[in-house]
Tab-separated table of C-alpha atoms in Angstrom:
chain	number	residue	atom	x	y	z
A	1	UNK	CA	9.717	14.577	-32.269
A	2	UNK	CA	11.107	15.096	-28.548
A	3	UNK	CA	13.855	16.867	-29.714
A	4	UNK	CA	11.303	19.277	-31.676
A	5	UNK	CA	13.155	22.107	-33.593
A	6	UNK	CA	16.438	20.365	-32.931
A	7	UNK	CA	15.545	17.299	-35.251
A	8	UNK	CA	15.122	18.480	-38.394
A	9	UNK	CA	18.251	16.899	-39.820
A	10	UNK	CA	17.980	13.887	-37.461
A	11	UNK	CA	19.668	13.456	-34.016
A	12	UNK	CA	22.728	11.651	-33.057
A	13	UNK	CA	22.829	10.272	-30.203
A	14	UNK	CA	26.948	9.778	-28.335
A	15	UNK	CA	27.738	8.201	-25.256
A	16	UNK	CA	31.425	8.437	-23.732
A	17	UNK	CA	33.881	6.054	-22.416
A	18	UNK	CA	33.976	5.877	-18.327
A	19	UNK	CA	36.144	3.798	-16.069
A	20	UNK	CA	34.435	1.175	-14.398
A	21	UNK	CA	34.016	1.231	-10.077
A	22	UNK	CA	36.836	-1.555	-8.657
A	23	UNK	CA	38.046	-1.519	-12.048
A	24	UNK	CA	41.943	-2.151	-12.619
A	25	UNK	CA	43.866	0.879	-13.888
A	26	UNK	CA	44.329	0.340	-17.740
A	27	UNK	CA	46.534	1.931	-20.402
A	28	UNK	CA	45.942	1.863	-24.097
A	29	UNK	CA	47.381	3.361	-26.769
A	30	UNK	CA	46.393	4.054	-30.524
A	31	UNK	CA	47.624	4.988	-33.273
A	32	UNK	CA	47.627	5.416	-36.753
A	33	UNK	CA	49.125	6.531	-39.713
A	34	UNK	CA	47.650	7.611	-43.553
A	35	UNK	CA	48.802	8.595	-46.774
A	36	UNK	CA	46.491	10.954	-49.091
A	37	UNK	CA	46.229	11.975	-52.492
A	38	UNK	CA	44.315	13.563	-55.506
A	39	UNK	CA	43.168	10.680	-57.549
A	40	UNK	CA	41.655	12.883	-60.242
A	41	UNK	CA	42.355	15.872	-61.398
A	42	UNK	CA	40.006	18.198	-64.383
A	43	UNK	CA	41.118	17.215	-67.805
A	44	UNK	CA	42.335	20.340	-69.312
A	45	UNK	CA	44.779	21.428	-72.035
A	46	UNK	CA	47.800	20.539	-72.038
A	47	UNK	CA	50.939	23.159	-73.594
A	48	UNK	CA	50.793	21.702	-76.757
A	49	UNK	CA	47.253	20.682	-77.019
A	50	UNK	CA	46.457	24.631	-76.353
A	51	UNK	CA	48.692	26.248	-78.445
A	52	UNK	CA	47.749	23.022	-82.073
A	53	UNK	CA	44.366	24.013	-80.746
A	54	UNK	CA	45.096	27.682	-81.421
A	55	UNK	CA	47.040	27.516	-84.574
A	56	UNK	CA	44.300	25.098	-85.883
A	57	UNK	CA	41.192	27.727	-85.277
A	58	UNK	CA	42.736	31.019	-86.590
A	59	UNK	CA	38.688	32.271	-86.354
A	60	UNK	CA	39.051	32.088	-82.255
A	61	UNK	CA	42.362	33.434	-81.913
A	62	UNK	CA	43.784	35.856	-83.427
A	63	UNK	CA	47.792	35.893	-84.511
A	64	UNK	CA	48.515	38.374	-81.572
A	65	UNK	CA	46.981	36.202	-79.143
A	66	UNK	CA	49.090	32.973	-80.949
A	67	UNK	CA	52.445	35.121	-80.221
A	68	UNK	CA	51.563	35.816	-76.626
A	69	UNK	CA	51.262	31.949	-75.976
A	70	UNK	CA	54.365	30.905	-74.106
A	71	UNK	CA	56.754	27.651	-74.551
A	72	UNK	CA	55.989	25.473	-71.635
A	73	UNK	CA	53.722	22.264	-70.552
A	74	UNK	CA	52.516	23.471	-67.189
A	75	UNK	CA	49.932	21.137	-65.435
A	76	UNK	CA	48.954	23.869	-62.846
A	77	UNK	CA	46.832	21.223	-60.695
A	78	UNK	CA	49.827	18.647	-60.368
A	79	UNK	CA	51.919	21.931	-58.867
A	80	UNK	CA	49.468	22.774	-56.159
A	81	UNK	CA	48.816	18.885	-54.897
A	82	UNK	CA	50.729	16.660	-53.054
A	83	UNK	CA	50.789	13.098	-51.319
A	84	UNK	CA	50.661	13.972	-47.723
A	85	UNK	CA	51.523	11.970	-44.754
A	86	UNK	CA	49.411	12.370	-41.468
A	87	UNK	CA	49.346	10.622	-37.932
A	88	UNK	CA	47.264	10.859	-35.191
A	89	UNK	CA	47.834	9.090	-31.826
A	90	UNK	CA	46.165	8.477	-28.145
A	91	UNK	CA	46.890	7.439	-25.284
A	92	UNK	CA	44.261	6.874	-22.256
A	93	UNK	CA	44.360	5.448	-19.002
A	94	UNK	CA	41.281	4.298	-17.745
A	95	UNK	CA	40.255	2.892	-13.462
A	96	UNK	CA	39.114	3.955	-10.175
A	97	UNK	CA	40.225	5.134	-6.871
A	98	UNK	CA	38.530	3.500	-4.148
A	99	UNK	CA	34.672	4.792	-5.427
A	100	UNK	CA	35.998	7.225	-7.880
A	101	UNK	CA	36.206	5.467	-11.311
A	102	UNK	CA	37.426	8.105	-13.863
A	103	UNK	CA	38.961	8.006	-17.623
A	104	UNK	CA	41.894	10.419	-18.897
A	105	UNK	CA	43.407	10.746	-22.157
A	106	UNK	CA	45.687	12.516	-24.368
A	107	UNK	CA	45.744	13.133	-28.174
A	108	UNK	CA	48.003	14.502	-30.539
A	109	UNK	CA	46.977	14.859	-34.551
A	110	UNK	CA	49.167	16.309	-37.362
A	111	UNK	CA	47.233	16.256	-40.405
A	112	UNK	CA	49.178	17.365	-43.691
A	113	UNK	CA	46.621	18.659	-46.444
A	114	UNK	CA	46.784	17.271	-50.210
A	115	UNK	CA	47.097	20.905	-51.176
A	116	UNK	CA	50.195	22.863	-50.312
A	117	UNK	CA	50.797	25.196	-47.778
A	118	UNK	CA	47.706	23.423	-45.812
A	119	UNK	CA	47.983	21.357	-42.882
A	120	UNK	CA	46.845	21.135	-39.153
A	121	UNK	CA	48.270	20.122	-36.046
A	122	UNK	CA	45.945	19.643	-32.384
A	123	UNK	CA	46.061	18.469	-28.652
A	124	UNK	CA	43.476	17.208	-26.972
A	125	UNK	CA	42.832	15.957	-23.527
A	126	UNK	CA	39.413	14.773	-21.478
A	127	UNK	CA	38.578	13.997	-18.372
A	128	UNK	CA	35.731	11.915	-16.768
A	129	UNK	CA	34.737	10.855	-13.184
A	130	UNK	CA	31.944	8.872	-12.536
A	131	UNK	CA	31.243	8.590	-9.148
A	132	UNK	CA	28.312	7.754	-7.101
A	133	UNK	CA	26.543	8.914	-3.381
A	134	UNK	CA	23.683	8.093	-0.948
A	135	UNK	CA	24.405	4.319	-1.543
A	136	UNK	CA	24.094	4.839	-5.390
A	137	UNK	CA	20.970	6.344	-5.222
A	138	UNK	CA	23.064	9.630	-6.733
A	139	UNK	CA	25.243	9.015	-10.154
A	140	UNK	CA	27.191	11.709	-10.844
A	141	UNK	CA	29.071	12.204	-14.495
A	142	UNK	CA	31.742	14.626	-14.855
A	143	UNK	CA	33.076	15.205	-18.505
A	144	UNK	CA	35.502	17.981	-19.487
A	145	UNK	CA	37.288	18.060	-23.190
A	146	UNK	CA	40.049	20.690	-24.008
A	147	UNK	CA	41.399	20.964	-27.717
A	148	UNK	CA	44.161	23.392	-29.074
A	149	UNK	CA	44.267	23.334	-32.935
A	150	UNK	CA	46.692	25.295	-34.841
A	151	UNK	CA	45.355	25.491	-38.691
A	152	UNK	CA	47.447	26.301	-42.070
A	153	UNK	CA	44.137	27.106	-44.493
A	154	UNK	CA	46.533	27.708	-47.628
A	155	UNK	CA	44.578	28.929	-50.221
A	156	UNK	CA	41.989	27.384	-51.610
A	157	UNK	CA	41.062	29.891	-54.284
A	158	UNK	CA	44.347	28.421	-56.347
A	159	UNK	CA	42.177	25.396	-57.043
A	160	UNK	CA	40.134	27.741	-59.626
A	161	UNK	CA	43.266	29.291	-60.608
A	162	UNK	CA	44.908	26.177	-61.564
A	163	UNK	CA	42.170	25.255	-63.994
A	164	UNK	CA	41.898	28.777	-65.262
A	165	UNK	CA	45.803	28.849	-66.102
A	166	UNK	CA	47.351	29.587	-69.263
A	167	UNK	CA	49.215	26.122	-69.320
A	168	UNK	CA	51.591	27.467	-71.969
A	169	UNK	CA	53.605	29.081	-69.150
A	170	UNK	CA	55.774	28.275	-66.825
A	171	UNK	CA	55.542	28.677	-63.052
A	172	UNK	CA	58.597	31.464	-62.572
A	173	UNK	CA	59.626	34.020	-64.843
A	174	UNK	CA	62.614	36.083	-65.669
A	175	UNK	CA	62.277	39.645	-65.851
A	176	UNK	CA	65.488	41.942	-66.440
A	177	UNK	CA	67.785	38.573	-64.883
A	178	UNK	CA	65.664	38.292	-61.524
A	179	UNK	CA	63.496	34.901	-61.507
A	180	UNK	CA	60.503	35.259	-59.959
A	181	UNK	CA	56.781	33.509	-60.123
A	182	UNK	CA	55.310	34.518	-63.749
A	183	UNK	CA	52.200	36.584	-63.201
A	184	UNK	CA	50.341	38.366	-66.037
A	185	UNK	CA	50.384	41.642	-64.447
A	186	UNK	CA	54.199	41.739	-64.971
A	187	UNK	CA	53.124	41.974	-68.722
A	188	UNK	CA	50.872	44.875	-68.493
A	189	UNK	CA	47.747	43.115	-67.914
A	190	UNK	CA	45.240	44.336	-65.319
A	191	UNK	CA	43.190	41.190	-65.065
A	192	UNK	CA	44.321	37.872	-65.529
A	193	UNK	CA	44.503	34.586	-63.509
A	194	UNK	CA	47.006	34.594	-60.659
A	195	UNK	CA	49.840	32.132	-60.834
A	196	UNK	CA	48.436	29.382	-58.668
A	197	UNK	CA	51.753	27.980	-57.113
A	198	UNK	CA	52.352	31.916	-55.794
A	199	UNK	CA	48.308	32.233	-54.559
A	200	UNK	CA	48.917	29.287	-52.585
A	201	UNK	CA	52.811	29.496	-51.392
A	202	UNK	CA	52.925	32.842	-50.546
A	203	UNK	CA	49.906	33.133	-48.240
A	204	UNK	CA	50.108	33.404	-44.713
A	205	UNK	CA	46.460	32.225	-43.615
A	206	UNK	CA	46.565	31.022	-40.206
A	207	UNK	CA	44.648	30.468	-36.652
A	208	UNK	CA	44.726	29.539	-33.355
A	209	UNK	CA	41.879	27.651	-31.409
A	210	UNK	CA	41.259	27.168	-28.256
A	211	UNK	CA	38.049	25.019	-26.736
A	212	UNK	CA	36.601	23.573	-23.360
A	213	UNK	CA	33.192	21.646	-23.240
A	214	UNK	CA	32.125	20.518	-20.262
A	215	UNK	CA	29.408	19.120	-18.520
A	216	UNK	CA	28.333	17.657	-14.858
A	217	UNK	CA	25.316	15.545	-14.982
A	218	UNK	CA	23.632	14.228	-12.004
A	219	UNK	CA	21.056	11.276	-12.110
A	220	UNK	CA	18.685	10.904	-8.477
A	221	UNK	CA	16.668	7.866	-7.844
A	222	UNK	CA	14.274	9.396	-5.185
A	223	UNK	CA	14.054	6.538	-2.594
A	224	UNK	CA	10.706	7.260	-1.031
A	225	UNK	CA	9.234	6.914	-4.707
A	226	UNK	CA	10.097	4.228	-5.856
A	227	UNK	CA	10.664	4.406	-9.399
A	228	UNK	CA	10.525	8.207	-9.948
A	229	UNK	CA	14.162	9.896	-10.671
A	230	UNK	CA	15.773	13.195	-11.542
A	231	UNK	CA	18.270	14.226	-14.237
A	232	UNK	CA	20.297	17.522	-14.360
A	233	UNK	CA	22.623	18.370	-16.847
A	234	UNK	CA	24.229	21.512	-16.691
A	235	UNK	CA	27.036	21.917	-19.832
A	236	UNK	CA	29.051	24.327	-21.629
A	237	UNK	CA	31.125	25.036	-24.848
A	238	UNK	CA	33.270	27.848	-24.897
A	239	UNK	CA	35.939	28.572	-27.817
A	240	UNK	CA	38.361	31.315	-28.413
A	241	UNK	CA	39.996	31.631	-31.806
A	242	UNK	CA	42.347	34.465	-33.482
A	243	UNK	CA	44.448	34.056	-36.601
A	244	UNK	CA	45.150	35.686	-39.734
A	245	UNK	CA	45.081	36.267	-43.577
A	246	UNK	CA	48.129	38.336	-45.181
A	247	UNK	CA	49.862	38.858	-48.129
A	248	UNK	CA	52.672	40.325	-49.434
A	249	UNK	CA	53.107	43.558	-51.062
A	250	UNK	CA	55.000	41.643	-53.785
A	251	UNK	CA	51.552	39.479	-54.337
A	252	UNK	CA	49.256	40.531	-56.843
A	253	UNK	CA	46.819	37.224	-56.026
A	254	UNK	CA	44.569	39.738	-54.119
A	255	UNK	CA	44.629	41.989	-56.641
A	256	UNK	CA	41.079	44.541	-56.869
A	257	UNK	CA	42.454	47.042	-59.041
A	258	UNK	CA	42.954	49.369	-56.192
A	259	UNK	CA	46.274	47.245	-53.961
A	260	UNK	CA	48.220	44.638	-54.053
A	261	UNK	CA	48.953	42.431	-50.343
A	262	UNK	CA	46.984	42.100	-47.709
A	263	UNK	CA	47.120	42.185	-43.779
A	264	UNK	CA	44.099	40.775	-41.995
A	265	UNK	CA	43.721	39.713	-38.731
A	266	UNK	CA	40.462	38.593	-36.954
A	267	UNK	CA	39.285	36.960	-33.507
A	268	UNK	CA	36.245	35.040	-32.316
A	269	UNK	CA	34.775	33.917	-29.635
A	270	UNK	CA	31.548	31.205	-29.300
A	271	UNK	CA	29.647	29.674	-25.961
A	272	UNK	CA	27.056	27.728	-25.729
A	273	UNK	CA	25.526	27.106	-22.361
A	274	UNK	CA	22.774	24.563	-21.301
A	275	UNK	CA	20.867	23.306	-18.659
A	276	UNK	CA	18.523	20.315	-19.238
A	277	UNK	CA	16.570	18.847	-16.407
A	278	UNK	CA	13.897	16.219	-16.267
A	279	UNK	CA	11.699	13.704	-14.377
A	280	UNK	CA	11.521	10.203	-15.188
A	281	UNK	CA	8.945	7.750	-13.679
A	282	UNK	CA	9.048	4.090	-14.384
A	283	UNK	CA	6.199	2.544	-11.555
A	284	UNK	CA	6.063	-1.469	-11.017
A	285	UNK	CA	2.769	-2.263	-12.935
A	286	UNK	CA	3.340	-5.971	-12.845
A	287	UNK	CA	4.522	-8.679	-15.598
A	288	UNK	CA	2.084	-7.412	-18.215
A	289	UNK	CA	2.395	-3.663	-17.921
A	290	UNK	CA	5.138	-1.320	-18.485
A	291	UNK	CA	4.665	2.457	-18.040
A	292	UNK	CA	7.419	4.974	-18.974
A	293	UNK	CA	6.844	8.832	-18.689
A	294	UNK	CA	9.375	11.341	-18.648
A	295	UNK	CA	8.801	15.472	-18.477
A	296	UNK	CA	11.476	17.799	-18.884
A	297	UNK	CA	12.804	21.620	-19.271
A	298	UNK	CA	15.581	22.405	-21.519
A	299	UNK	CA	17.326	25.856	-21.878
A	300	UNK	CA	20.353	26.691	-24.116
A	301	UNK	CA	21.868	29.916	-24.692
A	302	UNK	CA	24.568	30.717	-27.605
A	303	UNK	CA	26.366	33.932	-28.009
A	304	UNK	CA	28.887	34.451	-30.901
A	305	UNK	CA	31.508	37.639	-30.579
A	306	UNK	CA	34.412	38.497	-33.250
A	307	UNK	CA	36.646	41.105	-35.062
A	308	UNK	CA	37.882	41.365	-38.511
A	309	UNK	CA	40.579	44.478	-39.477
A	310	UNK	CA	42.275	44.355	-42.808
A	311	UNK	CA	44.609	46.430	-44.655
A	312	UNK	CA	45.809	46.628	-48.397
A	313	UNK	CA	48.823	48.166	-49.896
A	314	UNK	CA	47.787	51.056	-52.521
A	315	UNK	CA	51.398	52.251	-53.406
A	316	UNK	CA	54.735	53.150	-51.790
A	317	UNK	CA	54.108	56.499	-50.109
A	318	UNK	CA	50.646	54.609	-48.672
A	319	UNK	CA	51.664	51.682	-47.072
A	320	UNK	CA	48.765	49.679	-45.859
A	321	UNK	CA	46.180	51.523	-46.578
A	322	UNK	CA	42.487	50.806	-47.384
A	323	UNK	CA	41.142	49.455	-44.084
A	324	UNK	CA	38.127	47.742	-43.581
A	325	UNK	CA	37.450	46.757	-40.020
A	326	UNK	CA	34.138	45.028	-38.443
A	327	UNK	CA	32.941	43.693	-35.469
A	328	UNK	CA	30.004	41.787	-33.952
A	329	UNK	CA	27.968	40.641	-31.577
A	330	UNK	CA	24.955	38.093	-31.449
A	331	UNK	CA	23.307	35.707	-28.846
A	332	UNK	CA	20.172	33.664	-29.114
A	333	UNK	CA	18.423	31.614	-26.746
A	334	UNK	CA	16.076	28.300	-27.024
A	335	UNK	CA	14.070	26.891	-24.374
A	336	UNK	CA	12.019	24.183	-24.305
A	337	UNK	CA	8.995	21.925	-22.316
A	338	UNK	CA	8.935	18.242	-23.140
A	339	UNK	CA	7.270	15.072	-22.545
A	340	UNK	CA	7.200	11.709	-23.351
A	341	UNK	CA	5.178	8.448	-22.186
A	342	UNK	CA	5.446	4.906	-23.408
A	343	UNK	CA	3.458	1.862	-22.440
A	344	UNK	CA	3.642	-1.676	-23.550
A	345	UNK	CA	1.544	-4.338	-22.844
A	346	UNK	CA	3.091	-8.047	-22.818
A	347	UNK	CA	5.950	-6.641	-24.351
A	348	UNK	CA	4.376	-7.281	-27.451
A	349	UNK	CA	2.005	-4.180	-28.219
A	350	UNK	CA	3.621	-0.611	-27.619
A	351	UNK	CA	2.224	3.044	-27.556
A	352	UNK	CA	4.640	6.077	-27.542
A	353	UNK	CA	3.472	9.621	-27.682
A	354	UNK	CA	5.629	12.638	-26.874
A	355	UNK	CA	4.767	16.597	-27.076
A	356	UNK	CA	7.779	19.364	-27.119
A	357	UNK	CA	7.152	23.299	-26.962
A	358	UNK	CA	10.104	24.687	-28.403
A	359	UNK	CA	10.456	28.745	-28.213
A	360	UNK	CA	13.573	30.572	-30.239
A	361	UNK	CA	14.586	33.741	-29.601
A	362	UNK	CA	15.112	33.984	-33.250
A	363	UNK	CA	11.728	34.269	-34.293
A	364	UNK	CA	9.685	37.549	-33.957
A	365	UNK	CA	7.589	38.198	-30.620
A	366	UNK	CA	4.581	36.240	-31.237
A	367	UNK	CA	5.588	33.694	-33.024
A	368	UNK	CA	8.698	32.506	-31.220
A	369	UNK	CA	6.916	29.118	-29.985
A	370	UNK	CA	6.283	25.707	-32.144
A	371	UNK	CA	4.484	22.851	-30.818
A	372	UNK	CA	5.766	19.098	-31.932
A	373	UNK	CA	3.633	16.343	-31.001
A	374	UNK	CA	4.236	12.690	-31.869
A	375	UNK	CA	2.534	9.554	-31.358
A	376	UNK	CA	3.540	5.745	-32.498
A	377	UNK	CA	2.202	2.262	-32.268
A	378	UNK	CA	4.117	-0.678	-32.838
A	379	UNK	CA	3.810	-4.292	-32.721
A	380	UNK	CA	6.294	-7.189	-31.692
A	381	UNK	CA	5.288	-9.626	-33.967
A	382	UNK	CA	7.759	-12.609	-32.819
A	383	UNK	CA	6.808	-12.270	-29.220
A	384	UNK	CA	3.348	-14.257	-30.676
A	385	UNK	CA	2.772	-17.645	-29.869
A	386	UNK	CA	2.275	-18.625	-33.338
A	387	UNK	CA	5.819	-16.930	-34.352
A	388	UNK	CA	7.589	-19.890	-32.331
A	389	UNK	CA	8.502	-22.292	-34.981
A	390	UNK	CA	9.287	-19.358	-37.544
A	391	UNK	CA	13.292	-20.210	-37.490
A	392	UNK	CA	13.836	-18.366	-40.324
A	393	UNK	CA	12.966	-14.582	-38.380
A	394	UNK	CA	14.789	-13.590	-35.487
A	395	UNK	CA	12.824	-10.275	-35.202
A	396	UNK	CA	9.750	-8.858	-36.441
A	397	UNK	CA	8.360	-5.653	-35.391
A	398	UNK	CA	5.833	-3.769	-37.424
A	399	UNK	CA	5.515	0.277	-36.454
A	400	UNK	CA	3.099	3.224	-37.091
A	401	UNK	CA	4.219	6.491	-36.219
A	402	UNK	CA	3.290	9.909	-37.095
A	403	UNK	CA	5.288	13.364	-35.867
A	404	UNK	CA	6.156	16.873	-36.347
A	405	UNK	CA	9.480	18.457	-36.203
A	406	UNK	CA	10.985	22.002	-36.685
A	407	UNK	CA	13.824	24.386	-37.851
A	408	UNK	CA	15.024	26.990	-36.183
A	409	UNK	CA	18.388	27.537	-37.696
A	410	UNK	CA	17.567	30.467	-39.864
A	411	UNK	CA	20.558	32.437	-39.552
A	412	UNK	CA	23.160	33.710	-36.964
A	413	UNK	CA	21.095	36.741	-35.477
């Protein structure tokens, strides 16, 4: 319940490799290497199956419809999946300077999708310095992590396609002695499942992103209180992506009844700020006693910017026409009062309670704040005298606990 409206869906919890002060400067390199594919596909019709199927049930299909099947055995999903090869590799060097121990790395991952036309390629890098002041009464943590990821999305919309498919047909077509991709339109039709192999070959869906998160985190033991010490975490995560969605004009996968093809392009751009900062006490109550209380103040800030423009192709003397543009902007805020104290007496009986105020700029005025309180009890059953000839345990704890948490995830605004 600390983490109030943020714990909903549970919290994970990730610490980062450092370099080590005095440590010996270390290289290491990993790698790997994997092969995917589809290991089940829909069981459909095949060809043949379709067009006994048809002849067989002359009260579903009519004699018209049994002419317009075609010749082939096309197994649509087979033509849009693939086995695809991937690697991913990193190399980090990890030591210190004098007091200065820091960790560096490099990454490089080129993913190949299972569907065509789909695949992904990124660079990362991080940094982290760890040093320490004021005769280590001052740890300071430095992290900053930069990824560029170029993405191929394909199309996933020929999934449905494939399984919609007449598979009586064949992927290309001849029409007056060009070959081409067979498409139902070419026949007169207005509607009609696209040919998946064109949906997903001919689309040109692609982006660029670019992201930094950082943070500098500074831990003070205060020496004239022995015990008492202060955390401040200031962080950020900023990303900048653009890419786009197009289309031929020869492409009638988009098709709306109004144009054919399809030129979109679109940018966005996301930060998320924070500043956490807390006070944590931990006194010298003797052998028996151990008191723990911490009180902090959290504040986070997200703000989410973008641009969509698209353009479809109506006929020949209006190229490109049909546009339909948008843009936004949105930002919310959260900030938050927390505390927490445990005690434990002989290390065997424990008390925890915590209380968060969590306020969202999401929520109307006057009901933007949410209290979580939580308390627990526990008990270290094998610390007991009489537990020390149990072999067979090597821990027994039993625990109590009652808390409330939140959501405040209820939408982008």
């Amino acid at each position: 319940a600390i983490y109030g409206s943020r714990a909903s869906n549970g919290v994970i919890m990730i610490t980062t490799k450092k370099g080590r002060q005095g440590a010996p400067m270390t290289v290491s390199y990993t790698g790997n290497t994997s092969i995917s594919q589809p290991i089940k596909f829909v069981d459909l019709f095949s060809g043949d199956s379709l067009r006994a199927f048809a002849e067989d049930h002359p009260d579903i299909f009519t004699q018209t419809q049994i002419d317009q099947l075609g010749t082939a055995n096309t197994d649509w999903q087979e033509q849009i999946f693939r086995t695809a090869v991937s690697h991913d590799h990193n190399l980090s060097l990890t030591g210190s300077v004098k007091s200065l121990p820091y960790r560096a790395s490099i990454g490089y991952t080129d993913q190949t999708g299972i569907m065509e036309n789909s695949d992904m390629q990124r660079i990362s890098g991080s940094v982290n310095l760890n040093p320490t002041f004021l005769d280590d009464d001052l740890k300071v943590n430095i992290n900053v992590k930069a990824t560029n990821t170029h993405q191929n999305f394909g199309d996933h919309g020929a999934l449905g396609s494939a399984v919609n498919m007449d598979p009586t047909r064949s992927v290309y077509d001849t029409i007056d002695g060009v070959v081409d991709y067979f498409q139902w339109q070419n026949y007169g039709a207005n509607l009609g499942t696209p040919n998946p192999v064109e949906q997903i070959m001919e689309v040109d869906n692609r982006s660029v992103a670019n992201r930094v998160v950082a943070n500098v985190q500074l831990d003070y033991s205060i020496p004239f209180l022995p015990g008492l010490s202060a955390n401040l975490n200031v962080a950020t995560d900023m990303s900048k992506s653009e890419g786009h969605n197009n289309r031929p004009t020869s492409s009638p996968s988009n098709l709306t009844g109004r144009f054919w093809g399809r030129l979109s392009d679109y940018a966005a751009d996301f930060s998320n700020d924070l500043i956490d900062v807390y006070l944590h006490y931990n006194p010298d109550l003797g052998d028996d006693h151990t008191l723990d209380v911490t009180a902090g103040y959290s504040w986070q800030h997200f703000q989410r910017e973008g641009t969509n423009y698209t353009r479809g192709y109506y006929d020949v003397d209006h190229p490109y026409q049909l546009p339909d543009s948008s843009d936004f902007i949105v930002e919310n805020y959260l900030v938050s009062f927390f505390g927490r104290a445990n005690y434990s007496f002989m290390n065997r009986y424990l008390l925890t309670a915590t209380l968060r105020a969590d306020g969202s700029s999401r929520f109307a005025p006057g009901n933007q704040w949410g209290l979580f309180p939580s308390v627990a009890a526990a008990w270290k059953v094998h610390e007991e005298a009489f537990m020390d000839n149990v072999t067979a345990l090597s821990d027994l704890k039993l625990r109590a606990s009652y808390g409330v948490t939140g959501q405040q995830d209820i939408g982008n605004d």
